Amino acid sequence: MDLRFSEEDEQYRRQLRSWLDGHVMAQRGGGSLASGGGTDIMEAIQMARDWQRTMWEAGYVGLSWPKEHGGQDASLTQQVIVAQELARASVPMLINTIGLSILGPTLIQHGTDSQRARFLPKILSAEELWCQGFSEPEAGSDLANLKTRAVLDGGDLVVTGHKIWTSLAPIADWCFMLVRTDPSAPKRQGISYLLCDMRSPGVKVMPLRNAGGGIHFSEVLFDEVRIPSENVVGELNGGWAITRSTLEHERSGLSGVLSLEQSLSKLRATASDMRRDGRPVVQDQATGRELAQRWIEVEGLRYLGYRTLSAQLAGRQPGPSTSVGKLFASRVRQRISRTALEIEGPLAQVTKRSPHVVDRGRWQAVYFDSIGHSIGGGTAEMMRNAIAERILGLPRTGEG
Amino acid sequence: MDFELSEEHLALRESARALIAQRWDRDKSRLALDRPPARMPDSLWKEIASLGWIGVAGTEELGGSGGDLMAALVLAEEAGRGLLPGPFLPALAAGIALDRSAADDQRAELLGHLFAGDRVLVGAYDEPGGTWGPGSLHTTVTPTHTGLVVDGVKILVPDADRASAFVLSGRAGDSTVLAVVPSEATGVEVIPMNRFDGQSMAEVRFASVEVKGSTLIGPGRTPGGGQPADDAYDISTLVCAADLLGVSEAALAMATGYAKDRVQFGHPIGSYQAISHRLADLVVDTELGRSLLFGACLAMAEARDEAPRLVSAAKAWMSDTAIGATETALHVHGGIGFTWELDVHLYLRRARSGAASFGDANFHRDRIATLLAARDPSRSGPELT
Ligand SMILES: Cc1cc2nc3c(=O)[nH]c(=O)nc-3n(C[C@H](O)[C@H](O)[C@H](O)COP(=O)(O)OP(=O)(O)OC[C@H]3O[C@@H](n4cnc5c(N)ncnc54)[C@H](O)[C@@H]3O)c2cc1C
C-alpha cells in the first residue's frame, strides 16, 4: 500500500500550483451563481466564463477527454491533483461543469463527428453554457416517466412539454434533454436524447427561487420548438441507454473531500472564536466530540476515495461503490452544516447583514445547499435502492 | 498510488476464512456463554502457529512471516467474521507491539517463542478507576539493579488465563513504558472477569512483582518517536477495529441472506425499503470503516503524524458500526433473530465487547478532539477566564 503520487505527478502538481498562484488573486471575488442575491449577476457570469477560458487555455479543462476532442488525456491521478489544487486555492467552480462532465463524455461516446466538432470546443472554452433538461413535474426519481413530446416533421423534431428544476437555465445557451419520441413503446424505449438551442422560438425559461433564496434552477416550457434532427444524439428512441452510460462516468469522489475538509476547518475556527458560557465552544466536550465525528467522516471519505481511485488505476470498474461515496458525501455535508448551526447556538437564527451574525451567515447558506444535495442528481433513496440491488443483490426495491 | 489489498492479502484472507469456518465451531462460542470462557483448542492454536499467523507481520529472522501490518489486520477481520476466540488476536497484537518497540535482544528472546506458539503473550493495558488508555496509568514500573518491580492493577485483560507473560504498560518516572512480566512471577494474581461474548478476560494484580533481567521497553525504538505504551495500545486498538469489521460484515451478510429468502406478504422482505435501506446504510458504514482501517493501517506502518488520530477514527467508527450492524441484523431476522440458537446474538455480543475494548467510541472521539485541538492555529486575543 502506498498513497504517494509519482514524481511525474508531483511535478505536474507543482506546475499547476505555481500557475494558480499567479491567477488566484485576480480571480478572487468572482462570486457564485448558486449563492444568490449577487448584485451584478451578469458581471459575475462573465467573470466565471473568463475564468474557465483562462483555465482551458492553460490546459486544465477537459482533463478526462481524449486529445483528439480537445481534451487533455490526463491520467486519473492528474485529474485528482487538479481537483485537489483547485479546491485548495478556493478558486471558483468551472461554470460549464454540467457540459464538461455530462454532455461532453456523452458526445465523445455517442455523438456524430459533426456534433463533436460543432459542440465540444465551445463546451471547453465556456463560449456556450449548457443545462440539463431531464426532470419534469411528473418525472423525477421516476425519470423514464417523462412526457415531453417530440414529433418528426420534415427534417425537424417538434418539441412540446415542460421541464423543471433545470439548473442554470437562464444563462444557458444550450440544453441537452430527454424527450418522448415513441409514445406507444414501453416507457424506456421511446425516449430520445436531443440538443436544443435555448434561443429557439418557443422556449420559455421561468426562473424559480430555491429554498435558500437563490436563483439556481428554473422551469423551462417548450411550445412547438423545432430542433433539427441532426441534433439527436445516438439513435432515435435510443436515449435512455445513452443517459445510463453517462451516469457510469463516475469519479473517485476525492475532489469533494477537499472542500469538505476546508469547510470543517472553517468550522473549527468558528468554534474556537465563539464563546459559550465564557469558554470557546470548541472546548465544550459535546462539541469536541461532534467535531471529532465530522473529522472521522471526512477522513473516511478521503480513504474511500483513495480505494476507488486505486481500483480505477488498476483498471477495475469501481461500479456501484461510487454510489456509496456519493450518498455518504451528501450526508457528511449536511452533518457539517448542522453541527455548525448547533455551534452557533441561539445565534443560528441571525441572518446575514444583521448585527451579531456569525460568519456573515455562511452556515445557513451551506445548510440549505447541503439539503439540496441529497435531492438533486438522484435522491438519497434512489442511491440506497441502487446499493441494495447492485451491491447486495436484493430484489428490486420500491421502484415498481 | 496503490490502496488495495495485494494478491497475497487476498490469498491469506481466503485461506483464513476457510480454515476458521472449518476449525472453529461457532456452537462453542454459544456454549461458552454458559460455561465461560470460550477456548480455542490447543490443536487449533498449534495449527495457527504453524501457519505463521501469530507472527504474520513479524520479522522473518525472528521466526515471523515477514508480512505487513495489513496482513495482520486481514487475519483479525477473519477472526471476527468467524467468531474465533483468543488468545490469537491478543497474541498477534502483543507480538506486533514488541516487534515495533522492543530492543533487539528483547525481540530475539521473546518473539521466536511467541510466533511459534510456545509462549502466549498478551497486553495488559487498561486500569480500573474510569480513566482509560495509556494516558493515565497508575501502574508503576521501577527499575532495580537486577531487573524491575511492578505494582498495579490491570483489568479487561484478554486471555490472561492462557498467558505465559503479560506485556504491561506502566509509568517509569516521567515516561510510559512497557514491561514483560511472566504470569508465574510471585505477586501476580489473575482474577477472571466475565465478558459479554464469553471470551476470556481477567483482572490481573501485580503486587510488588519482581522481574529479573531487562524486560523494560522504554522510548527510543518506537516508530515515529512515540511512546511504546501508546503505540502498543494503538496496535491493539487497530486489531480490535479489524475484528469489528469482520463482525459487521458477517452480520450484514446474514441479514442480507435472510432478506432474500424470507417471504412475507408475497414478496421477499428485502424488497421492502424499510429493510433494504437499512442494509444499504450498513454497506455505507462498513465501506467507510474499511477505508478508515486501511488509512489507519498505512499511517501506523509508515509512522505518520496522523497515525494516532486515524487509529482512533477507525476504532470509533467501527465500534458504532458493529453495534449498528449486529442490532440491525438481529431485527431483520424477526423472531428467529431473537433466539439463542441463531448466531446473530453471538455477533452482537462480540460487537458490544469489541466496541468497549481498547477505548469505546467516545474515548476515541475525545482523543481525536484533543489531538485536533493541538493542531489548531493559536487564536489571537487573550483567554477569558
Ligand atoms: C438543487 C437541484 C438541482 C437540480 N438540477 C437539475 C437539473 O439541472 N436538471 C434536471 O433535469 N433536474 C435537476 N434537478 C431535479 C432532480 O433530479 C430531482 O429533483 C430528483 O431526481 C427528484 O425528483 P423529484 O423532485 O420529482 O422528487 P420525487 O421523485 O417526487 O421524490 C420525492 C420524494 O420521494 C422519494 N421517492 C421517490 N421515489 C421513491 C422510491 N421509489 N422509493 C423511495 N422513495 C422514493 C424521493 O427520494 C424524495 O424524497 C435538480 C434538483 C435539485 C434539488
Tab-separated table of N, CA and C in Angstrom, chain A residues 1-5 268-269 272-273 275 278 285 288-289 292-293 295-297 299-301 303-304 306-307 310-311 313-314 316 324 327-328 331 381 384-385 387-388 392-398, chain B residues 1-5 70 256 259-260 268 270-273 276-277 279-281 283-284 287-288 290-292 294-295 298 304 306 309-310 313 316-317 362 365-366 368-369 372-373 376 379 383-384:
chain	number	residue	atom	x	y	z
A	1	MET	N	0.837	-1.201	0.000
A	1	MET	CA	0.000	0.000	0.000
A	1	MET	C	0.869	1.247	0.000
A	2	ASP	N	0.441	2.197	-0.764
A	2	ASP	CA	1.260	3.387	-0.923
A	2	ASP	C	0.368	4.483	-1.486
A	3	LEU	N	0.273	5.583	-0.769
A	3	LEU	CA	-0.623	6.652	-1.229
A	3	LEU	C	0.103	7.737	-1.999
A	4	ARG	N	1.391	7.550	-2.194
A	4	ARG	CA	2.134	8.620	-2.862
A	4	ARG	C	1.833	8.672	-4.353
A	5	PHE	N	1.822	9.875	-4.873
A	5	PHE	CA	1.749	10.046	-6.317
A	5	PHE	C	3.163	9.961	-6.874
A	268	ARG	N	-14.055	24.738	12.601
A	268	ARG	CA	-13.224	24.688	13.813
A	268	ARG	C	-12.811	26.089	14.246
A	269	ALA	N	-12.467	26.907	13.247
A	269	ALA	CA	-12.074	28.279	13.565
A	269	ALA	C	-13.244	29.018	14.206
A	272	SER	N	-13.689	27.955	17.685
A	272	SER	CA	-12.654	28.468	18.585
A	272	SER	C	-12.919	29.929	18.932
A	273	ASP	N	-13.480	30.655	17.984
A	273	ASP	CA	-13.755	32.078	18.211
A	273	ASP	C	-14.994	32.319	19.054
A	275	ARG	N	-17.912	31.904	21.853
A	275	ARG	CA	-17.903	31.555	23.279
A	275	ARG	C	-19.248	30.968	23.684
A	278	GLY	N	-18.661	31.616	28.452
A	278	GLY	CA	-17.353	32.216	28.702
A	278	GLY	C	-16.174	31.452	28.134
A	285	GLN	N	-17.129	19.625	25.712
A	285	GLN	CA	-16.877	18.226	25.352
A	285	GLN	C	-17.822	17.715	24.266
A	288	GLY	N	-16.731	19.097	21.027
A	288	GLY	CA	-15.484	18.451	20.626
A	288	GLY	C	-15.742	17.082	20.010
A	289	ARG	N	-16.672	16.346	20.608
A	289	ARG	CA	-16.998	15.023	20.063
A	289	ARG	C	-17.668	15.126	18.702
A	292	ALA	N	-15.073	15.963	16.254
A	292	ALA	CA	-14.234	14.782	16.019
A	292	ALA	C	-14.951	13.822	15.073
A	293	GLN	N	-16.242	13.643	15.299
A	293	GLN	CA	-17.007	12.737	14.446
A	293	GLN	C	-17.026	13.248	13.000
A	295	TRP	N	-14.752	14.992	11.633
A	295	TRP	CA	-13.396	14.743	11.108
A	295	TRP	C	-13.256	13.285	10.673
A	296	ILE	N	-13.781	12.378	11.498
A	296	ILE	CA	-13.735	10.954	11.160
A	296	ILE	C	-14.432	10.724	9.823
A	297	GLU	N	-15.589	11.355	9.661
A	297	GLU	CA	-16.376	11.137	8.444
A	297	GLU	C	-15.649	11.645	7.198
A	299	GLU	N	-12.395	11.999	6.876
A	299	GLU	CA	-11.263	11.090	6.625
A	299	GLU	C	-11.747	9.796	5.978
A	300	GLY	N	-12.880	9.309	6.444
A	300	GLY	CA	-13.448	8.097	5.846
A	300	GLY	C	-13.690	8.285	4.360
A	301	LEU	N	-14.243	9.434	4.005
A	301	LEU	CA	-14.472	9.721	2.586
A	301	LEU	C	-13.165	9.797	1.817
A	303	TYR	N	-10.306	8.238	2.436
A	303	TYR	CA	-9.701	6.930	2.180
A	303	TYR	C	-10.595	6.056	1.305
A	304	LEU	N	-11.904	6.279	1.371
A	304	LEU	CA	-12.790	5.607	0.418
A	304	LEU	C	-12.443	6.068	-1.001
A	306	TYR	N	-9.570	7.128	-2.068
A	306	TYR	CA	-8.308	6.503	-2.489
A	306	TYR	C	-8.531	5.058	-2.922
A	307	ARG	N	-9.426	4.375	-2.228
A	307	ARG	CA	-9.699	2.986	-2.635
A	307	ARG	C	-10.321	2.948	-4.024
A	310	SER	N	-7.715	3.841	-6.595
A	310	SER	CA	-6.788	2.726	-6.719
A	310	SER	C	-7.377	1.622	-7.609
A	311	ALA	N	-8.658	1.346	-7.411
A	311	ALA	CA	-9.310	0.331	-8.240
A	311	ALA	C	-9.355	0.790	-9.699
A	313	LEU	N	-7.275	2.841	-11.151
A	313	LEU	CA	-5.921	2.796	-11.709
A	313	LEU	C	-5.537	1.374	-12.086
A	314	ALA	N	-6.065	0.416	-11.328
A	314	ALA	CA	-5.760	-0.982	-11.630
A	314	ALA	C	-6.659	-1.500	-12.751
A	316	ARG	N	-9.934	-1.568	-12.807
A	316	ARG	CA	-11.209	-2.153	-12.407
A	316	ARG	C	-12.281	-1.079	-12.353
A	324	VAL	N	-21.919	4.629	-2.945
A	324	VAL	CA	-21.642	4.680	-1.512
A	324	VAL	C	-20.995	6.022	-1.171
A	327	LEU	N	-23.545	9.003	-1.668
A	327	LEU	CA	-24.559	9.035	-0.614
A	327	LEU	C	-23.954	9.555	0.684
A	328	PHE	N	-22.783	9.041	1.004
A	328	PHE	CA	-22.169	9.440	2.263
A	328	PHE	C	-21.687	10.886	2.214
A	331	ARG	N	-24.412	13.188	2.966
A	331	ARG	CA	-24.737	13.103	4.384
A	331	ARG	C	-23.737	13.911	5.225
A	381	GLU	N	-32.670	8.178	-1.456
A	381	GLU	CA	-33.420	6.910	-1.521
A	381	GLU	C	-33.074	6.145	-2.797
A	384	ARG	N	-29.828	4.469	-2.232
A	384	ARG	CA	-29.973	3.279	-1.383
A	384	ARG	C	-30.563	2.128	-2.189
A	385	ASN	N	-31.540	2.450	-3.040
A	385	ASN	CA	-32.084	1.395	-3.902
A	385	ASN	C	-30.967	0.766	-4.733
A	387	ILE	N	-27.739	0.671	-4.157
A	387	ILE	CA	-26.809	-0.121	-3.333
A	387	ILE	C	-27.449	-1.467	-2.979
A	388	ALA	N	-28.726	-1.412	-2.597
A	388	ALA	CA	-29.409	-2.644	-2.195
A	388	ALA	C	-29.450	-3.640	-3.351
A	392	LEU	N	-25.781	-5.489	-2.865
A	392	LEU	CA	-26.238	-6.601	-2.016
A	392	LEU	C	-27.011	-7.653	-2.800
A	393	GLY	N	-27.445	-7.303	-4.015
A	393	GLY	CA	-28.198	-8.273	-4.798
A	393	GLY	C	-29.583	-8.542	-4.253
A	394	LEU	N	-30.139	-7.568	-3.542
A	394	LEU	CA	-31.504	-7.726	-3.039
A	394	LEU	C	-32.479	-7.585	-4.204
A	395	PRO	N	-33.702	-8.098	-4.030
A	395	PRO	CA	-34.678	-7.950	-5.115
A	395	PRO	C	-34.997	-6.470	-5.357
A	396	ARG	N	-35.480	-6.178	-6.544
A	396	ARG	CA	-35.841	-4.818	-6.905
A	396	ARG	C	-36.716	-4.220	-5.810
A	397	THR	N	-36.343	-3.017	-5.422
A	397	THR	CA	-36.912	-2.499	-4.190
A	397	THR	C	-37.542	-1.129	-4.411
A	398	GLY	N	-38.863	-1.056	-4.255
A	398	GLY	CA	-39.540	0.244	-4.239
A	398	GLY	C	-39.623	0.973	-5.564
B	1	MET	N	0.734	5.015	-6.202
B	1	MET	CA	-0.644	5.014	-5.692
B	1	MET	C	-1.213	3.611	-5.752
B	2	ASP	N	-1.407	3.034	-4.590
B	2	ASP	CA	-1.932	1.674	-4.540
B	2	ASP	C	-2.549	1.518	-3.168
B	3	PHE	N	-3.849	1.422	-3.115
B	3	PHE	CA	-4.518	1.435	-1.822
B	3	PHE	C	-5.523	0.298	-1.752
B	4	GLU	N	-5.060	-0.873	-2.175
B	4	GLU	CA	-5.934	-2.031	-2.127
B	4	GLU	C	-5.187	-3.181	-1.480
B	5	LEU	N	-5.923	-4.202	-1.153
B	5	LEU	CA	-5.269	-5.414	-0.669
B	5	LEU	C	-4.492	-6.040	-1.822
B	70	MET	N	-0.983	-4.804	7.391
B	70	MET	CA	-2.266	-5.100	6.765
B	70	MET	C	-2.570	-6.594	6.816
B	256	THR	N	-28.591	-9.974	4.934
B	256	THR	CA	-28.890	-9.890	3.504
B	256	THR	C	-29.408	-11.235	2.994
B	259	ALA	N	-32.907	-11.637	4.143
B	259	ALA	CA	-33.829	-10.708	3.465
B	259	ALA	C	-34.171	-11.187	2.060
B	260	LYS	N	-33.289	-11.966	1.456
B	260	LYS	CA	-33.577	-12.514	0.128
B	260	LYS	C	-34.518	-13.719	0.220
B	268	PRO	N	-40.171	-11.244	-1.019
B	268	PRO	CA	-39.041	-11.316	-0.079
B	268	PRO	C	-38.985	-10.010	0.725
B	270	GLY	N	-36.627	-8.368	1.647
B	270	GLY	CA	-35.598	-7.475	1.115
B	270	GLY	C	-36.111	-6.555	0.018
B	271	SER	N	-37.334	-6.783	-0.457
B	271	SER	CA	-37.881	-5.872	-1.453
B	271	SER	C	-38.589	-4.689	-0.780
B	272	TYR	N	-38.697	-4.735	0.542
B	272	TYR	CA	-39.280	-3.603	1.265
B	272	TYR	C	-38.164	-2.668	1.713
B	273	GLN	N	-38.374	-1.392	1.423
B	273	GLN	CA	-37.291	-0.450	1.695
B	273	GLN	C	-36.979	-0.274	3.183
B	276	SER	N	-34.439	-2.948	3.068
B	276	SER	CA	-33.308	-2.815	2.131
B	276	SER	C	-32.499	-1.544	2.387
B	277	HIS	N	-33.169	-0.471	2.792
B	277	HIS	CA	-32.414	0.763	3.015
B	277	HIS	C	-31.554	0.692	4.276
B	279	LEU	N	-30.129	-1.998	5.225
B	279	LEU	CA	-28.964	-2.794	4.811
B	279	LEU	C	-28.040	-1.977	3.918
B	280	ALA	N	-28.638	-1.139	3.052
B	280	ALA	CA	-27.804	-0.279	2.199
B	280	ALA	C	-26.972	0.669	3.068
B	281	ASP	N	-27.575	1.190	4.125
B	281	ASP	CA	-26.819	2.072	5.021
B	281	ASP	C	-25.673	1.319	5.695
B	283	VAL	N	-24.003	-1.051	4.274
B	283	VAL	CA	-22.940	-1.126	3.269
B	283	VAL	C	-22.085	0.133	3.352
B	284	VAL	N	-22.762	1.273	3.443
B	284	VAL	CA	-22.029	2.537	3.553
B	284	VAL	C	-21.136	2.509	4.803
B	287	GLU	N	-18.177	0.042	4.415
B	287	GLU	CA	-17.185	0.507	3.434
B	287	GLU	C	-16.366	1.673	4.002
B	288	LEU	N	-17.046	2.569	4.696
B	288	LEU	CA	-16.319	3.666	5.333
B	288	LEU	C	-15.359	3.118	6.384
B	290	ARG	N	-13.946	0.141	6.478
B	290	ARG	CA	-12.805	-0.487	5.816
B	290	ARG	C	-11.818	0.577	5.335
B	291	SER	N	-12.350	1.658	4.804
B	291	SER	CA	-11.482	2.732	4.296
B	291	SER	C	-10.677	3.345	5.431
B	292	LEU	N	-11.336	3.615	6.552
B	292	LEU	CA	-10.627	4.189	7.699
B	292	LEU	C	-9.573	3.222	8.228
B	294	PHE	N	-7.936	0.932	6.523
B	294	PHE	CA	-6.792	0.966	5.595
B	294	PHE	C	-5.949	2.224	5.842
B	295	GLY	N	-6.631	3.346	5.984
B	295	GLY	CA	-5.912	4.611	6.197
B	295	GLY	C	-5.086	4.558	7.474
B	298	LEU	N	-2.041	2.108	7.150
B	298	LEU	CA	-0.922	2.669	6.396
B	298	LEU	C	-0.187	3.723	7.221
B	304	ARG	N	3.275	7.796	10.430
B	304	ARG	CA	2.991	9.196	10.113
B	304	ARG	C	2.369	9.894	11.321
B	306	GLU	N	-0.267	11.603	11.706
B	306	GLU	CA	-1.710	11.480	11.945
B	306	GLU	C	-2.116	10.062	12.351
B	309	ARG	N	-4.517	9.701	15.386
B	309	ARG	CA	-5.869	10.196	15.067
B	309	ARG	C	-6.616	9.199	14.210
B	310	LEU	N	-5.918	8.643	13.224
B	310	LEU	CA	-6.597	7.734	12.310
B	310	LEU	C	-6.947	6.407	12.972
B	313	ALA	N	-9.964	7.118	14.777
B	313	ALA	CA	-11.086	7.263	13.836
B	313	ALA	C	-11.625	5.887	13.454
B	316	ALA	N	-13.393	4.288	16.614
B	316	ALA	CA	-14.672	4.932	16.954
B	316	ALA	C	-15.725	4.533	15.925
B	317	TRP	N	-15.339	4.607	14.658
B	317	TRP	CA	-16.290	4.305	13.593
B	317	TRP	C	-16.725	2.839	13.640
B	362	ASN	N	-16.552	6.955	22.385
B	362	ASN	CA	-16.384	8.300	22.948
B	362	ASN	C	-14.962	8.560	23.426
B	365	ARG	N	-13.265	9.524	20.277
B	365	ARG	CA	-13.657	10.856	19.796
B	365	ARG	C	-13.008	11.934	20.663
B	366	ASP	N	-12.988	11.707	21.970
B	366	ASP	CA	-12.333	12.699	22.846
B	366	ASP	C	-10.843	12.806	22.529
B	368	ILE	N	-9.440	12.242	19.614
B	368	ILE	CA	-9.307	12.996	18.367
B	368	ILE	C	-9.487	14.483	18.641
B	369	ALA	N	-10.480	14.814	19.478
B	369	ALA	CA	-10.716	16.230	19.798
B	369	ALA	C	-9.452	16.854	20.378
B	372	LEU	N	-6.754	17.130	17.656
B	372	LEU	CA	-7.047	18.192	16.683
B	372	LEU	C	-6.823	19.567	17.302
B	373	ALA	N	-7.203	19.699	18.568
B	373	ALA	CA	-7.027	20.998	19.230
B	373	ALA	C	-5.552	21.372	19.273
B	376	ASP	N	-4.701	23.119	16.114
B	376	ASP	CA	-5.340	24.382	15.751
B	376	ASP	C	-4.325	25.511	15.800
B	379	ARG	N	-5.400	30.968	18.485
B	379	ARG	CA	-6.276	32.087	18.165
B	379	ARG	C	-5.759	33.332	18.867
B	383	GLU	N	-7.177	34.845	26.560
B	383	GLU	CA	-8.148	33.861	27.027
B	383	GLU	C	-9.062	34.501	28.062
B	384	LEU	N	-10.329	34.273	27.931
B	384	LEU	CA	-11.231	34.690	29.005
B	384	LEU	C	-11.128	33.666	30.126
